[in-house]
mmCIF file of C-alpha atoms and ligand atoms in Angstrom:
data_model
loop_
_atom_site.group_PDB
_atom_site.id
_atom_site.type_symbol
_atom_site.label_atom_id
_atom_site.label_comp_id
_atom_site.label_asym_id
_atom_site.label_seq_id
_atom_site.Cartn_x
_atom_site.Cartn_y
_atom_site.Cartn_z
ATOM 1 C CA MET A 1 0.000 0.000 0.000
ATOM 2 C CA LYS A 2 1.697 3.105 -1.296
ATOM 3 C CA LEU A 3 0.405 5.518 1.336
ATOM 4 C CA LEU A 4 1.743 3.306 4.128
ATOM 5 C CA GLU A 5 5.104 2.721 2.435
ATOM 6 C CA GLU A 6 5.539 6.481 2.041
ATOM 7 C CA ARG A 7 4.694 7.014 5.708
ATOM 8 C CA ILE A 8 7.175 4.347 6.811
ATOM 9 C CA LEU A 9 9.916 6.021 4.753
ATOM 10 C CA LYS A 10 9.010 9.433 6.152
ATOM 11 C CA ASP A 11 8.392 8.633 9.818
ATOM 12 C CA GLY A 12 9.631 5.097 10.538
ATOM 13 C CA MET A 13 12.931 4.681 12.374
ATOM 14 C CA VAL A 14 15.098 1.605 12.060
ATOM 15 C CA LEU A 15 16.395 0.447 15.434
ATOM 16 C CA GLY A 16 19.323 -1.963 15.393
ATOM 17 C CA GLU A 17 19.152 -4.955 13.049
ATOM 18 C CA ASP A 18 15.492 -5.767 12.898
ATOM 19 C CA ILE A 19 13.115 -3.328 14.615
ATOM 20 C CA LEU A 20 11.111 -0.567 12.994
ATOM 21 C CA LYS A 21 9.898 2.165 15.296
ATOM 22 C CA ALA A 22 6.509 3.373 14.080
ATOM 23 C CA ASP A 23 5.560 5.531 17.060
ATOM 24 C CA ASN A 24 4.607 8.511 14.945
ATOM 25 C CA PHE A 25 1.571 6.908 13.277
ATOM 26 C CA LEU A 26 0.916 3.381 14.626
ATOM 27 C CA ASN A 27 2.408 2.430 17.992
ATOM 28 C CA HIS A 28 2.034 5.556 20.094
ATOM 29 C CA GLN A 29 0.598 8.507 18.196
ATOM 30 C CA ILE A 30 -2.082 7.196 15.827
ATOM 31 C CA ASP A 31 -2.944 8.684 12.443
ATOM 32 C CA PRO A 32 -6.669 7.977 12.061
ATOM 33 C CA VAL A 33 -6.754 8.957 8.387
ATOM 34 C CA LEU A 34 -4.063 6.397 7.610
ATOM 35 C CA MET A 35 -5.760 3.834 9.901
ATOM 36 C CA GLN A 36 -9.032 4.274 8.054
ATOM 37 C CA ALA A 37 -7.371 3.852 4.663
ATOM 38 C CA MET A 38 -5.695 0.667 5.944
ATOM 39 C CA GLY A 39 -8.927 -0.627 7.462
ATOM 40 C CA ASN A 40 -10.632 -0.130 4.103
ATOM 41 C CA GLU A 41 -7.836 -2.008 2.359
ATOM 42 C CA PHE A 42 -8.268 -5.005 4.702
ATOM 43 C CA ALA A 43 -12.033 -4.827 4.316
ATOM 44 C CA SER A 44 -11.985 -4.824 0.521
ATOM 45 C CA TYR A 45 -9.496 -7.737 0.329
ATOM 46 C CA PHE A 46 -11.449 -9.852 2.832
ATOM 47 C CA ALA A 47 -14.946 -8.778 1.722
ATOM 48 C CA ASN A 48 -17.497 -11.474 0.817
ATOM 49 C CA LYS A 49 -15.688 -14.121 2.834
ATOM 50 C CA GLY A 50 -18.407 -14.458 5.449
ATOM 51 C CA ILE A 51 -16.271 -12.984 8.220
ATOM 52 C CA THR A 52 -18.185 -12.530 11.489
ATOM 53 C CA LYS A 53 -15.479 -11.157 13.825
ATOM 54 C CA ILE A 54 -12.065 -9.520 13.731
ATOM 55 C CA LEU A 55 -9.590 -10.707 16.343
ATOM 56 C CA THR A 56 -6.528 -8.648 17.252
ATOM 57 C CA ILE A 57 -4.187 -8.229 20.216
ATOM 58 C CA GLU A 58 -3.716 -5.171 22.382
ATOM 59 C CA THR A 59 -2.507 -2.512 21.945
ATOM 60 C CA SER A 60 -1.400 -1.588 18.465
ATOM 61 C CA GLY A 61 -3.569 -3.999 16.492
ATOM 62 C CA ILE A 62 -6.711 -2.302 17.784
ATOM 63 C CA ALA A 63 -6.722 0.848 15.628
ATOM 64 C CA PRO A 64 -6.404 -0.806 12.197
ATOM 65 C CA ALA A 65 -8.742 -3.615 13.311
ATOM 66 C CA VAL A 66 -11.463 -1.182 14.377
ATOM 67 C CA PHE A 67 -11.407 0.602 11.019
ATOM 68 C CA ALA A 68 -11.598 -2.732 9.172
ATOM 69 C CA GLY A 69 -14.474 -3.749 11.459
ATOM 70 C CA LEU A 70 -16.247 -0.455 10.791
ATOM 71 C CA GLU A 71 -16.027 -1.001 7.041
ATOM 72 C CA LEU A 72 -17.062 -4.672 7.241
ATOM 73 C CA GLY A 73 -19.766 -3.901 9.816
ATOM 74 C CA ILE A 74 -18.597 -6.565 12.284
ATOM 75 C CA PRO A 75 -17.337 -6.571 15.893
ATOM 76 C CA VAL A 76 -13.673 -6.392 16.835
ATOM 77 C CA ILE A 77 -12.265 -8.391 19.750
ATOM 78 C CA PHE A 78 -8.831 -7.703 21.188
ATOM 79 C CA ALA A 79 -6.976 -10.359 23.129
ATOM 80 C CA ARG A 80 -5.874 -8.916 26.457
ATOM 81 C CA LYS A 81 -2.275 -9.210 27.597
ATOM 82 C CA HIS A 82 -2.773 -7.767 31.026
ATOM 83 C CA LYS A 83 -4.711 -9.159 33.931
ATOM 84 C CA SER A 84 -8.059 -7.502 34.348
ATOM 85 C CA LEU A 85 -10.264 -7.491 37.416
ATOM 86 C CA THR A 86 -13.307 -7.987 35.232
ATOM 87 C CA LEU A 87 -11.830 -10.655 32.957
ATOM 88 C CA ILE A 88 -11.145 -13.505 35.326
ATOM 89 C CA ASP A 89 -12.862 -16.677 34.195
ATOM 90 C CA ASN A 90 -14.595 -18.224 31.201
ATOM 91 C CA LEU A 91 -11.532 -17.501 29.068
ATOM 92 C CA TYR A 92 -9.589 -18.884 26.153
ATOM 93 C CA THR A 93 -5.908 -18.385 27.007
ATOM 94 C CA THR A 94 -2.495 -19.081 25.533
ATOM 95 C CA ASN A 95 1.088 -17.840 25.857
ATOM 96 C CA VAL A 96 2.694 -15.464 23.367
ATOM 97 C CA HIS A 97 6.362 -14.588 23.321
ATOM 98 C CA SER A 98 6.834 -10.904 22.535
ATOM 99 C CA PHE A 99 9.427 -10.196 19.874
ATOM 100 C CA THR A 100 10.081 -6.610 20.918
ATOM 101 C CA LYS A 101 9.848 -6.993 24.685
ATOM 102 C CA GLY A 102 11.503 -10.391 25.040
ATOM 103 C CA VAL A 103 8.865 -11.574 27.541
ATOM 104 C CA THR A 104 6.118 -14.186 27.381
ATOM 105 C CA ASN A 105 2.600 -12.908 28.023
ATOM 106 C CA LYS A 106 -0.503 -14.894 28.724
ATOM 107 C CA ILE A 107 -3.209 -13.606 26.392
ATOM 108 C CA ALA A 108 -6.899 -14.024 27.064
ATOM 109 C CA VAL A 109 -10.204 -13.720 25.227
ATOM 110 C CA SER A 110 -13.596 -14.141 26.863
ATOM 111 C CA ARG A 111 -15.585 -17.181 25.752
ATOM 112 C CA ASN A 112 -18.594 -14.866 25.511
ATOM 113 C CA PHE A 113 -17.306 -13.299 22.307
ATOM 114 C CA LEU A 114 -15.970 -16.147 20.167
ATOM 115 C CA ASP A 115 -17.400 -19.574 19.373
ATOM 116 C CA ALA A 116 -17.804 -22.252 16.716
ATOM 117 C CA THR A 117 -20.224 -20.118 14.677
ATOM 118 C CA ASP A 118 -17.519 -17.493 14.020
ATOM 119 C CA HIS A 119 -15.408 -17.015 10.891
ATOM 120 C CA VAL A 120 -12.492 -14.850 11.956
ATOM 121 C CA LEU A 121 -10.109 -12.338 10.391
ATOM 122 C CA ILE A 122 -6.949 -11.843 12.469
ATOM 123 C CA ILE A 123 -5.329 -8.393 12.289
ATOM 124 C CA ASP A 124 -2.065 -7.203 13.846
ATOM 125 C CA ASP A 125 0.325 -4.272 13.494
ATOM 126 C CA PHE A 126 3.565 -6.179 12.780
ATOM 127 C CA LEU A 127 4.479 -9.672 11.600
ATOM 128 C CA ALA A 128 7.970 -10.786 12.633
ATOM 129 C CA ASN A 129 8.323 -14.383 13.860
ATOM 130 C CA GLY A 130 4.591 -14.994 13.855
ATOM 131 C CA GLN A 131 4.195 -15.630 17.584
ATOM 132 C CA ALA A 132 1.371 -13.131 18.094
ATOM 133 C CA ALA A 133 -0.540 -14.439 15.054
ATOM 134 C CA LYS A 134 -0.024 -18.035 16.169
ATOM 135 C CA GLY A 135 -1.361 -17.150 19.624
ATOM 136 C CA LEU A 136 -4.503 -15.687 18.053
ATOM 137 C CA ILE A 137 -4.853 -18.764 15.824
ATOM 138 C CA GLU A 138 -4.642 -20.918 18.961
ATOM 139 C CA ILE A 139 -7.424 -18.862 20.593
ATOM 140 C CA CYS A 140 -9.598 -19.495 17.492
ATOM 141 C CA ARG A 141 -8.760 -23.209 17.662
ATOM 142 C CA GLN A 142 -9.915 -23.349 21.292
ATOM 143 C CA ALA A 143 -13.136 -21.560 20.306
ATOM 144 C CA LYS A 144 -13.579 -23.953 17.327
ATOM 145 C CA ALA A 145 -13.957 -20.817 15.186
ATOM 146 C CA SER A 146 -12.812 -20.987 11.544
ATOM 147 C CA LEU A 147 -10.248 -18.606 10.064
ATOM 148 C CA ALA A 148 -10.703 -16.441 6.969
ATOM 149 C CA GLY A 149 -7.184 -15.045 6.936
ATOM 150 C CA ILE A 150 -4.647 -12.714 8.468
ATOM 151 C CA GLY A 151 -4.233 -8.980 7.858
ATOM 152 C CA ILE A 152 -0.936 -7.365 8.818
ATOM 153 C CA VAL A 153 -0.017 -3.692 8.699
ATOM 154 C CA ILE A 154 3.784 -4.097 8.435
ATOM 155 C CA GLU A 155 5.424 -7.408 7.599
ATOM 156 C CA LYS A 156 9.153 -7.864 7.981
ATOM 157 C CA SER A 157 9.563 -10.419 5.222
ATOM 158 C CA PHE A 158 13.152 -11.194 6.237
ATOM 159 C CA GLN A 159 11.823 -12.829 9.408
ATOM 160 C CA PRO A 160 10.113 -16.242 9.351
ATOM 161 C CA GLY A 161 6.527 -15.336 10.333
ATOM 162 C CA ARG A 162 4.994 -15.066 6.880
ATOM 163 C CA LYS A 163 6.573 -18.257 5.541
ATOM 164 C CA ASP A 164 5.506 -20.232 8.623
ATOM 165 C CA LEU A 165 1.916 -18.992 8.397
ATOM 166 C CA GLU A 166 1.746 -19.609 4.641
ATOM 167 C CA GLU A 167 2.952 -23.148 5.209
ATOM 168 C CA LEU A 168 0.039 -23.576 7.609
ATOM 169 C CA GLY A 169 -2.226 -22.566 4.699
ATOM 170 C CA PHE A 170 -3.314 -19.089 5.776
ATOM 171 C CA ASP A 171 -4.252 -16.288 3.404
ATOM 172 C CA ILE A 172 -2.175 -13.263 4.459
ATOM 173 C CA LEU A 173 -2.545 -9.663 3.349
ATOM 174 C CA SER A 174 0.319 -7.427 4.487
ATOM 175 C CA LEU A 175 -0.116 -3.759 3.610
ATOM 176 C CA ALA A 176 3.650 -3.131 3.624
ATOM 177 C CA ARG A 177 6.272 -5.831 3.167
ATOM 178 C CA ILE A 178 9.813 -4.978 4.240
ATOM 179 C CA ARG A 179 12.541 -6.912 2.465
ATOM 180 C CA ALA A 180 15.469 -5.516 4.452
ATOM 181 C CA PHE A 181 16.916 -2.702 6.471
ATOM 182 C CA GLU A 182 19.980 -1.556 4.544
ATOM 183 C CA LYS A 183 22.210 0.773 6.552
ATOM 184 C CA GLY A 184 19.169 1.962 8.455
ATOM 185 C CA VAL A 185 17.046 2.460 5.320
ATOM 186 C CA VAL A 186 13.825 0.498 4.778
ATOM 187 C CA LYS A 187 13.686 -1.521 1.539
ATOM 188 C CA PHE A 188 10.334 -2.965 0.487
ATOM 189 C CA VAL A 189 9.642 -6.245 -1.305
ATOM 190 C CA LYS A 190 9.459 -5.357 -5.001
ATOM 191 C CA GLU A 191 6.288 -5.997 -7.025
ATOM 192 C CA GLU A 192 8.000 -8.706 -9.094
ATOM 193 C CA GLU A 193 9.157 -10.507 -5.923
ATOM 194 C CA LYS A 194 5.608 -10.785 -4.510
HETATM 195 P P1 5GP B 1 5.837 -11.716 16.118
HETATM 196 O O1 5GP B 1 4.878 -12.226 17.149
HETATM 197 O O2 5GP B 1 5.331 -11.899 14.704
HETATM 198 O O3 5GP B 1 7.229 -12.211 16.295
HETATM 199 O O4 5GP B 1 5.938 -10.161 16.354
HETATM 200 C C1 5GP B 1 4.796 -9.379 16.182
HETATM 201 C C2 5GP B 1 4.521 -8.536 17.396
HETATM 202 O O5 5GP B 1 5.724 -7.972 17.929
HETATM 203 C C3 5GP B 1 3.619 -7.397 16.998
HETATM 204 O O6 5GP B 1 2.396 -7.534 17.694
HETATM 205 C C4 5GP B 1 4.355 -6.138 17.427
HETATM 206 O O7 5GP B 1 3.751 -5.610 18.573
HETATM 207 C C5 5GP B 1 5.740 -6.565 17.793
HETATM 208 N N1 5GP B 1 6.763 -6.253 16.760
HETATM 209 C C6 5GP B 1 7.496 -7.139 16.037
HETATM 210 N N2 5GP B 1 8.389 -6.511 15.266
HETATM 211 C C7 5GP B 1 8.230 -5.192 15.482
HETATM 212 C C8 5GP B 1 8.885 -4.017 14.965
HETATM 213 O O8 5GP B 1 9.812 -4.062 14.143
HETATM 214 N N3 5GP B 1 8.430 -2.820 15.423
HETATM 215 C C9 5GP B 1 7.416 -2.706 16.334
HETATM 216 N N4 5GP B 1 7.044 -1.478 16.685
HETATM 217 N N5 5GP B 1 6.784 -3.799 16.860
HETATM 218 C C10 5GP B 1 7.186 -5.024 16.432
#
């Protein structure tokens, strides 16, 4: 998605070998105009697939997921990473290792919001090693919900997440695909390489 690629080049910051800081528009300050354009992109790709719910993970998956949900006219659920006084039982849970924080979080989704009648679109902000997506897939498995596909805002294609998820048979739409960081500069996967 051209608009997103331009924004990454303008405001993204490469940290070390393999992290992109996107605090200006995605991970801290949020650009709602960009989020809406991205939500519409997810919605048009996954339209007519009978999707009943969008499942994401807090915090940064929520904004793009909500705009996709608005366009598709369906609810958005976010898996919680933090203990909540009101979310204590009747849960689907699994462990997710965080790529950026280096810690393992237990994530939880209430059984009230996901079940075997659901056909789910997973959305997240970044795809690196695929741990977050796999955690959300596991939540859907526990709920016996089926999966329509996975929407990712920024995929780092040099890390194994996409390949692993494709091998599991999932349909993945990534709005920006990063091939490499070359001397601190973001290089995208070229059209002919897709
Ligand atoms: P994975 O689970 O695929 O290894 O990593 C995806 C998760 O880690 C995302 O939910 C995101 O929060 C975080 N993440 C992975 N790589 C990056 C990155 O380069 N920049 C930022 N800001 N977050 C990342």
